[in-house]
């Protein structure tokens, strides 16, 4: 059973398009996260939701909008994609101990 | 805010021990983690240590924590080629903060 799943695994799109990445966790965790990993493998938090409420919103362009329809899902919508958005995006979830469980990642390539 | 630093590269021979070091800045960090990322894969939690411990051993892995120096290390005994990966140190600063701060990752290369 997959604990944290993301779709799609790969996403190739043109500049200017709008795309979404979906994340689901079946661990019953209250908190979910989006991270961006750049080409140098540096990992940076973007957003965090706890019980469907936004609690961390790092300096991320307004073109990125997270949406949490319920506490098991945290989707990431990106408007007007730019070349610099190319990266691997990881979803994660955690409960009280803050041990975060990561999804497999979505590799986004903007052409 | 918290800052977590690691060296970016480490190369060892198969069968030797690997030691990956990490420093952090927030003395109130309560949990410290080591994650492993294999090529093309997500992050996998390897082990973690509470700030009231100074050592934790789990099979080939030994974590040492020097709270005074804010220094964390991960020792992998009898390193195998399958241990080649990027290892991330991460620190959690405490209640009310849901944020893990990650280091930049140490790429471990194991030479056969």
PDB file of C-alpha atoms in Angstrom:
ATOM      1  CA  UNK A   1       0.000   0.000   0.000  1.00  0.00           C
ATOM      2  CA  UNK A   2       1.354   3.379  -0.992  1.00  0.00           C
ATOM      3  CA  UNK A   3       1.468   5.739   1.973  1.00  0.00           C
ATOM      4  CA  UNK A   4       1.969   9.034   0.114  1.00  0.00           C
ATOM      5  CA  UNK A   5       1.192   9.054  -3.586  1.00  0.00           C
ATOM      6  CA  UNK A   6       1.568  11.763  -6.203  1.00  0.00           C
ATOM      7  CA  UNK A   7       0.304  12.052  -9.739  1.00  0.00           C
ATOM      8  CA  UNK A   8       1.619  12.447 -12.299  1.00  0.00           C
ATOM      9  CA  UNK A   9       5.155  11.114 -11.880  1.00  0.00           C
ATOM     10  CA  UNK A  10       6.359  13.088 -14.892  1.00  0.00           C
ATOM     11  CA  UNK A  11       4.912  16.254 -16.339  1.00  0.00           C
ATOM     12  CA  UNK A  12       6.254  17.939 -19.478  1.00  0.00           C
ATOM     13  CA  UNK A  13       4.572  21.128 -20.573  1.00  0.00           C
ATOM     14  CA  UNK A  14       5.056  24.388 -22.421  1.00  0.00           C
ATOM     15  CA  UNK A  15       5.766  27.749 -20.849  1.00  0.00           C
ATOM     16  CA  UNK A  16       2.623  29.669 -20.022  1.00  0.00           C
ATOM     17  CA  UNK A  17       0.458  26.613 -19.390  1.00  0.00           C
ATOM     18  CA  UNK A  18      -1.398  25.853 -16.155  1.00  0.00           C
ATOM     19  CA  UNK A  19      -0.912  22.468 -14.512  1.00  0.00           C
ATOM     20  CA  UNK A  20      -1.804  20.605 -11.335  1.00  0.00           C
ATOM     21  CA  UNK A  21      -0.049  17.961  -9.286  1.00  0.00           C
ATOM     22  CA  UNK A  22      -2.095  15.814  -6.932  1.00  0.00           C
ATOM     23  CA  UNK A  23      -1.064  14.291  -3.626  1.00  0.00           C
ATOM     24  CA  UNK A  24      -2.869  11.835  -1.413  1.00  0.00           C
ATOM     25  CA  UNK A  25      -1.848  10.198   1.859  1.00  0.00           C
ATOM     26  CA  UNK A  26      -3.526   7.202   3.482  1.00  0.00           C
ATOM     27  CA  UNK A  27      -1.664   7.458   6.778  1.00  0.00           C
ATOM     28  CA  UNK A  28      -4.312   9.466   8.593  1.00  0.00           C
ATOM     29  CA  UNK A  29      -1.850  12.329   9.118  1.00  0.00           C
ATOM     30  CA  UNK A  30      -3.036  15.833   9.894  1.00  0.00           C
ATOM     31  CA  UNK A  31      -0.253  17.748   8.163  1.00  0.00           C
ATOM     32  CA  UNK A  32       0.829  17.760   4.528  1.00  0.00           C
ATOM     33  CA  UNK A  33       3.621  19.579   2.723  1.00  0.00           C
ATOM     34  CA  UNK A  34       4.927  20.530  -0.684  1.00  0.00           C
ATOM     35  CA  UNK A  35       8.663  20.733  -1.295  1.00  0.00           C
ATOM     36  CA  UNK A  36      10.602  21.777  -4.375  1.00  0.00           C
ATOM     37  CA  UNK A  37      13.900  20.085  -5.213  1.00  0.00           C
ATOM     38  CA  UNK A  38      15.995  21.970  -7.737  1.00  0.00           C
ATOM     39  CA  UNK A  39      18.557  20.667 -10.212  1.00  0.00           C
ATOM     40  CA  UNK A  40      21.273  20.777  -7.538  1.00  0.00           C
ATOM     41  CA  UNK A  41      19.079  18.546  -5.333  1.00  0.00           C
ATOM     42  CA  UNK A  42      18.472  21.315  -2.802  1.00  0.00           C
ATOM     43  CA  UNK A  43      15.183  20.754  -1.010  1.00  0.00           C
ATOM     44  CA  UNK A  44      13.032  23.697  -0.030  1.00  0.00           C
ATOM     45  CA  UNK A  45       9.659  23.766   1.657  1.00  0.00           C
ATOM     46  CA  UNK A  46       6.925  25.623  -0.202  1.00  0.00           C
ATOM     47  CA  UNK A  47       3.696  25.058   1.738  1.00  0.00           C
ATOM     48  CA  UNK A  48       2.294  23.175   4.658  1.00  0.00           C
ATOM     49  CA  UNK A  49      -1.324  22.457   5.568  1.00  0.00           C
ATOM     50  CA  UNK A  50      -2.594  21.222   8.907  1.00  0.00           C
ATOM     51  CA  UNK A  51      -6.165  19.925   8.944  1.00  0.00           C
ATOM     52  CA  UNK A  52      -6.856  21.701   5.652  1.00  0.00           C
ATOM     53  CA  UNK A  53      -5.522  25.032   6.896  1.00  0.00           C
ATOM     54  CA  UNK A  54      -2.451  26.736   5.496  1.00  0.00           C
ATOM     55  CA  UNK A  55       0.267  27.019   8.155  1.00  0.00           C
ATOM     56  CA  UNK A  56       3.469  27.507   6.176  1.00  0.00           C
ATOM     57  CA  UNK A  57       3.672  29.613   3.078  1.00  0.00           C
ATOM     58  CA  UNK A  58       7.266  30.285   2.156  1.00  0.00           C
ATOM     59  CA  UNK A  59       8.261  32.896  -0.374  1.00  0.00           C
ATOM     60  CA  UNK A  60       6.704  31.297  -3.404  1.00  0.00           C
ATOM     61  CA  UNK A  61       5.279  33.128  -6.445  1.00  0.00           C
ATOM     62  CA  UNK A  62       1.527  33.681  -6.419  1.00  0.00           C
ATOM     63  CA  UNK A  63       1.336  31.464  -9.481  1.00  0.00           C
ATOM     64  CA  UNK A  64       1.585  28.520  -7.085  1.00  0.00           C
ATOM     65  CA  UNK A  65      -1.631  27.758  -5.248  1.00  0.00           C
ATOM     66  CA  UNK A  66      -2.074  24.784  -2.947  1.00  0.00           C
ATOM     67  CA  UNK A  67      -5.537  23.360  -2.350  1.00  0.00           C
ATOM     68  CA  UNK A  68      -6.527  20.925   0.359  1.00  0.00           C
ATOM     69  CA  UNK A  69     -10.048  19.541  -0.205  1.00  0.00           C
ATOM     70  CA  UNK A  70      -9.666  17.283   2.839  1.00  0.00           C
ATOM     71  CA  UNK A  71      -6.842  16.365   5.174  1.00  0.00           C
ATOM     72  CA  UNK A  72      -5.809  13.371   3.056  1.00  0.00           C
ATOM     73  CA  UNK A  73      -5.231  15.465  -0.075  1.00  0.00           C
ATOM     74  CA  UNK A  74      -3.036  18.425  -0.903  1.00  0.00           C
ATOM     75  CA  UNK A  75      -2.909  19.468  -4.534  1.00  0.00           C
ATOM     76  CA  UNK A  76      -0.593  22.007  -6.110  1.00  0.00           C
ATOM     77  CA  UNK A  77      -1.802  24.158  -8.961  1.00  0.00           C
ATOM     78  CA  UNK A  78       0.684  26.205 -10.963  1.00  0.00           C
ATOM     79  CA  UNK A  79      -0.403  28.992 -13.325  1.00  0.00           C
ATOM     80  CA  UNK A  80       1.578  30.463 -16.202  1.00  0.00           C
ATOM     81  CA  UNK A  81       4.440  28.019 -15.937  1.00  0.00           C
ATOM     82  CA  UNK A  82       7.974  29.362 -16.373  1.00  0.00           C
ATOM     83  CA  UNK A  83      11.249  27.664 -17.252  1.00  0.00           C
ATOM     84  CA  UNK A  84      12.484  28.139 -13.690  1.00  0.00           C
ATOM     85  CA  UNK A  85       9.605  26.047 -12.365  1.00  0.00           C
ATOM     86  CA  UNK A  86      11.294  22.931 -13.758  1.00  0.00           C
ATOM     87  CA  UNK A  87      12.140  20.807 -10.720  1.00  0.00           C
ATOM     88  CA  UNK A  88      11.032  17.765  -8.798  1.00  0.00           C
ATOM     89  CA  UNK A  89       8.107  18.471  -6.474  1.00  0.00           C
ATOM     90  CA  UNK A  90       7.664  16.300  -3.407  1.00  0.00           C
ATOM     91  CA  UNK A  91       4.595  15.939  -1.285  1.00  0.00           C
ATOM     92  CA  UNK A  92       4.985  14.765   2.324  1.00  0.00           C
ATOM     93  CA  UNK A  93       2.807  14.166   5.357  1.00  0.00           C
ATOM     94  CA  UNK A  94       3.373  13.936   9.087  1.00  0.00           C
ATOM     95  CA  UNK A  95       1.625  13.452  12.383  1.00  0.00           C
ATOM     96  CA  UNK A  96       2.730  14.540  15.848  1.00  0.00           C
ATOM     97  CA  UNK A  97       6.374  13.480  15.818  1.00  0.00           C
ATOM     98  CA  UNK A  98       7.017  15.430  12.678  1.00  0.00           C
ATOM     99  CA  UNK A  99       8.526  12.361  11.069  1.00  0.00           C
ATOM    100  CA  UNK A 100       7.688  13.228   7.497  1.00  0.00           C
ATOM    101  CA  UNK A 101       6.810  10.615   4.935  1.00  0.00           C
ATOM    102  CA  UNK A 102       7.547  11.597   1.370  1.00  0.00           C
ATOM    103  CA  UNK A 103       5.862  10.787  -1.891  1.00  0.00           C
ATOM    104  CA  UNK A 104       7.863   9.570  -4.899  1.00  0.00           C
ATOM    105  CA  UNK A 105       8.053  13.020  -6.470  1.00  0.00           C
ATOM    106  CA  UNK A 106       6.752  14.637  -9.654  1.00  0.00           C
ATOM    107  CA  UNK A 107       9.363  15.698 -12.175  1.00  0.00           C
ATOM    108  CA  UNK A 108       8.105  18.847 -13.897  1.00  0.00           C
ATOM    109  CA  UNK A 109       9.829  19.956 -17.094  1.00  0.00           C
ATOM    110  CA  UNK A 110       8.814  23.268 -18.617  1.00  0.00           C
ATOM    111  CA  UNK A 111       9.861  23.739 -22.250  1.00  0.00           C
TER     112      UNK A 111
ATOM    113  CA  UNK B   1      15.447  30.750  11.489  1.00  0.00           C
ATOM    114  CA  UNK B   2      17.141  27.392  11.527  1.00  0.00           C
ATOM    115  CA  UNK B   3      20.084  26.759   9.239  1.00  0.00           C
ATOM    116  CA  UNK B   4      21.350  23.242   8.535  1.00  0.00           C
ATOM    117  CA  UNK B   5      24.715  22.677   6.874  1.00  0.00           C
ATOM    118  CA  UNK B   6      26.294  19.576   5.373  1.00  0.00           C
ATOM    119  CA  UNK B   7      29.264  18.922   3.128  1.00  0.00           C
ATOM    120  CA  UNK B   8      28.083  18.183  -0.392  1.00  0.00           C
ATOM    121  CA  UNK B   9      30.185  15.148  -1.338  1.00  0.00           C
ATOM    122  CA  UNK B  10      31.736  12.081   0.297  1.00  0.00           C
ATOM    123  CA  UNK B  11      33.521   9.222  -1.398  1.00  0.00           C
ATOM    124  CA  UNK B  12      34.414   5.948   0.370  1.00  0.00           C
ATOM    125  CA  UNK B  13      35.575   2.482  -0.572  1.00  0.00           C
ATOM    126  CA  UNK B  14      33.200  -0.454  -0.266  1.00  0.00           C
ATOM    127  CA  UNK B  15      33.548  -2.079   3.141  1.00  0.00           C
ATOM    128  CA  UNK B  16      34.832   1.084   4.838  1.00  0.00           C
ATOM    129  CA  UNK B  17      32.800   3.188   7.249  1.00  0.00           C
ATOM    130  CA  UNK B  18      31.190   6.406   6.024  1.00  0.00           C
ATOM    131  CA  UNK B  19      30.655   9.377   8.297  1.00  0.00           C
ATOM    132  CA  UNK B  20      28.346  12.158   7.149  1.00  0.00           C
ATOM    133  CA  UNK B  21      28.360  15.304   9.242  1.00  0.00           C
ATOM    134  CA  UNK B  22      25.758  17.980   9.791  1.00  0.00           C
ATOM    135  CA  UNK B  23      25.556  21.166  11.844  1.00  0.00           C
ATOM    136  CA  UNK B  24      22.463  23.117  12.793  1.00  0.00           C
ATOM    137  CA  UNK B  25      21.959  26.492  14.399  1.00  0.00           C
ATOM    138  CA  UNK B  26      18.786  26.329  16.485  1.00  0.00           C
ATOM    139  CA  UNK B  27      19.617  24.960  19.913  1.00  0.00           C
ATOM    140  CA  UNK B  28      15.906  24.324  20.559  1.00  0.00           C
ATOM    141  CA  UNK B  29      15.778  21.708  17.786  1.00  0.00           C
ATOM    142  CA  UNK B  30      14.046  18.737  19.330  1.00  0.00           C
ATOM    143  CA  UNK B  31      14.211  16.101  16.621  1.00  0.00           C
ATOM    144  CA  UNK B  32      16.990  15.548  14.109  1.00  0.00           C
ATOM    145  CA  UNK B  33      16.568  13.294  11.106  1.00  0.00           C
ATOM    146  CA  UNK B  34      18.526  11.547   8.422  1.00  0.00           C
ATOM    147  CA  UNK B  35      16.835  10.933   5.084  1.00  0.00           C
ATOM    148  CA  UNK B  36      18.208   8.967   2.125  1.00  0.00           C
ATOM    149  CA  UNK B  37      17.415   9.741  -1.495  1.00  0.00           C
ATOM    150  CA  UNK B  38      18.409   7.208  -4.137  1.00  0.00           C
ATOM    151  CA  UNK B  39      18.677   8.360  -7.770  1.00  0.00           C
ATOM    152  CA  UNK B  40      15.273   9.159  -9.246  1.00  0.00           C
ATOM    153  CA  UNK B  41      13.456   8.323  -6.015  1.00  0.00           C
ATOM    154  CA  UNK B  42      11.779  10.147  -3.148  1.00  0.00           C
ATOM    155  CA  UNK B  43      13.170  10.690   0.332  1.00  0.00           C
ATOM    156  CA  UNK B  44      13.190   7.779   2.718  1.00  0.00           C
ATOM    157  CA  UNK B  45      13.523   8.320   6.462  1.00  0.00           C
ATOM    158  CA  UNK B  46      16.563   6.387   7.677  1.00  0.00           C
ATOM    159  CA  UNK B  47      16.645   7.257  11.341  1.00  0.00           C
ATOM    160  CA  UNK B  48      16.070  10.073  13.791  1.00  0.00           C
ATOM    161  CA  UNK B  49      17.254  11.088  17.221  1.00  0.00           C
ATOM    162  CA  UNK B  50      15.645  13.107  19.990  1.00  0.00           C
ATOM    163  CA  UNK B  51      17.619  16.009  21.380  1.00  0.00           C
ATOM    164  CA  UNK B  52      17.824  14.364  24.820  1.00  0.00           C
ATOM    165  CA  UNK B  53      19.850  11.477  23.368  1.00  0.00           C
ATOM    166  CA  UNK B  54      23.470  11.534  22.312  1.00  0.00           C
ATOM    167  CA  UNK B  55      23.623   8.283  20.374  1.00  0.00           C
ATOM    168  CA  UNK B  56      21.317   5.955  18.547  1.00  0.00           C
ATOM    169  CA  UNK B  57      22.276   2.732  16.824  1.00  0.00           C
ATOM    170  CA  UNK B  58      20.227   0.852  14.278  1.00  0.00           C
ATOM    171  CA  UNK B  59      22.001  -2.060  12.570  1.00  0.00           C
ATOM    172  CA  UNK B  60      24.748  -0.519  10.390  1.00  0.00           C
ATOM    173  CA  UNK B  61      23.696   3.034  11.216  1.00  0.00           C
ATOM    174  CA  UNK B  62      24.951   5.033  14.183  1.00  0.00           C
ATOM    175  CA  UNK B  63      23.774   8.574  14.851  1.00  0.00           C
ATOM    176  CA  UNK B  64      25.799  10.778  17.181  1.00  0.00           C
ATOM    177  CA  UNK B  65      24.477  14.057  18.521  1.00  0.00           C
ATOM    178  CA  UNK B  66      26.630  16.704  20.187  1.00  0.00           C
ATOM    179  CA  UNK B  67      24.052  19.144  21.423  1.00  0.00           C
ATOM    180  CA  UNK B  68      26.605  21.591  22.800  1.00  0.00           C
ATOM    181  CA  UNK B  69      28.250  21.970  19.379  1.00  0.00           C
ATOM    182  CA  UNK B  70      24.948  21.473  17.502  1.00  0.00           C
ATOM    183  CA  UNK B  71      26.609  18.727  15.483  1.00  0.00           C
ATOM    184  CA  UNK B  72      24.984  15.568  14.159  1.00  0.00           C
ATOM    185  CA  UNK B  73      26.682  12.700  12.369  1.00  0.00           C
ATOM    186  CA  UNK B  74      25.576   9.556  10.600  1.00  0.00           C
ATOM    187  CA  UNK B  75      27.982   6.649  10.494  1.00  0.00           C
ATOM    188  CA  UNK B  76      27.345   3.802   8.073  1.00  0.00           C
ATOM    189  CA  UNK B  77      29.397   0.723   8.896  1.00  0.00           C
ATOM    190  CA  UNK B  78      30.592  -1.638   6.151  1.00  0.00           C
ATOM    191  CA  UNK B  79      29.412   0.695   3.392  1.00  0.00           C
ATOM    192  CA  UNK B  80      27.972  -1.061   0.359  1.00  0.00           C
ATOM    193  CA  UNK B  81      27.465   0.127  -3.219  1.00  0.00           C
ATOM    194  CA  UNK B  82      23.723   0.166  -2.477  1.00  0.00           C
ATOM    195  CA  UNK B  83      24.386   2.911   0.062  1.00  0.00           C
ATOM    196  CA  UNK B  84      25.312   5.303  -2.759  1.00  0.00           C
ATOM    197  CA  UNK B  85      22.713   8.059  -2.494  1.00  0.00           C
ATOM    198  CA  UNK B  86      22.172  11.586  -1.243  1.00  0.00           C
ATOM    199  CA  UNK B  87      21.792  11.851   2.530  1.00  0.00           C
ATOM    200  CA  UNK B  88      19.837  14.769   3.969  1.00  0.00           C
ATOM    201  CA  UNK B  89      20.075  15.977   7.523  1.00  0.00           C
ATOM    202  CA  UNK B  90      16.935  17.743   8.809  1.00  0.00           C
ATOM    203  CA  UNK B  91      16.058  19.550  12.018  1.00  0.00           C
ATOM    204  CA  UNK B  92      12.672  20.189  13.600  1.00  0.00           C
ATOM    205  CA  UNK B  93      12.590  23.211  15.831  1.00  0.00           C
ATOM    206  CA  UNK B  94       9.772  22.464  18.176  1.00  0.00           C
ATOM    207  CA  UNK B  95       6.121  22.603  19.055  1.00  0.00           C
ATOM    208  CA  UNK B  96       3.993  24.910  16.959  1.00  0.00           C
ATOM    209  CA  UNK B  97       6.453  24.825  14.106  1.00  0.00           C
ATOM    210  CA  UNK B  98       5.569  22.264  11.499  1.00  0.00           C
ATOM    211  CA  UNK B  99       8.674  22.989   9.552  1.00  0.00           C
ATOM    212  CA  UNK B 100      11.585  20.681   8.975  1.00  0.00           C
ATOM    213  CA  UNK B 101      14.685  22.484   7.801  1.00  0.00           C
ATOM    214  CA  UNK B 102      16.799  20.375   5.463  1.00  0.00           C
ATOM    215  CA  UNK B 103      20.488  20.571   4.733  1.00  0.00           C
ATOM    216  CA  UNK B 104      21.603  20.645   1.099  1.00  0.00           C
ATOM    217  CA  UNK B 105      22.348  16.909   1.128  1.00  0.00           C
ATOM    218  CA  UNK B 106      25.595  14.925   1.023  1.00  0.00           C
ATOM    219  CA  UNK B 107      26.147  12.795  -2.039  1.00  0.00           C
ATOM    220  CA  UNK B 108      27.783   9.558  -0.945  1.00  0.00           C
ATOM    221  CA  UNK B 109      29.662   7.675  -3.644  1.00  0.00           C
ATOM    222  CA  UNK B 110      30.825   4.154  -2.826  1.00  0.00           C
ATOM    223  CA  UNK B 111      33.779   2.890  -4.846  1.00  0.00           C
ATOM    224  CA  UNK B 112      33.777  -0.882  -5.430  1.00  0.00           C
TER     225      UNK B 112
END
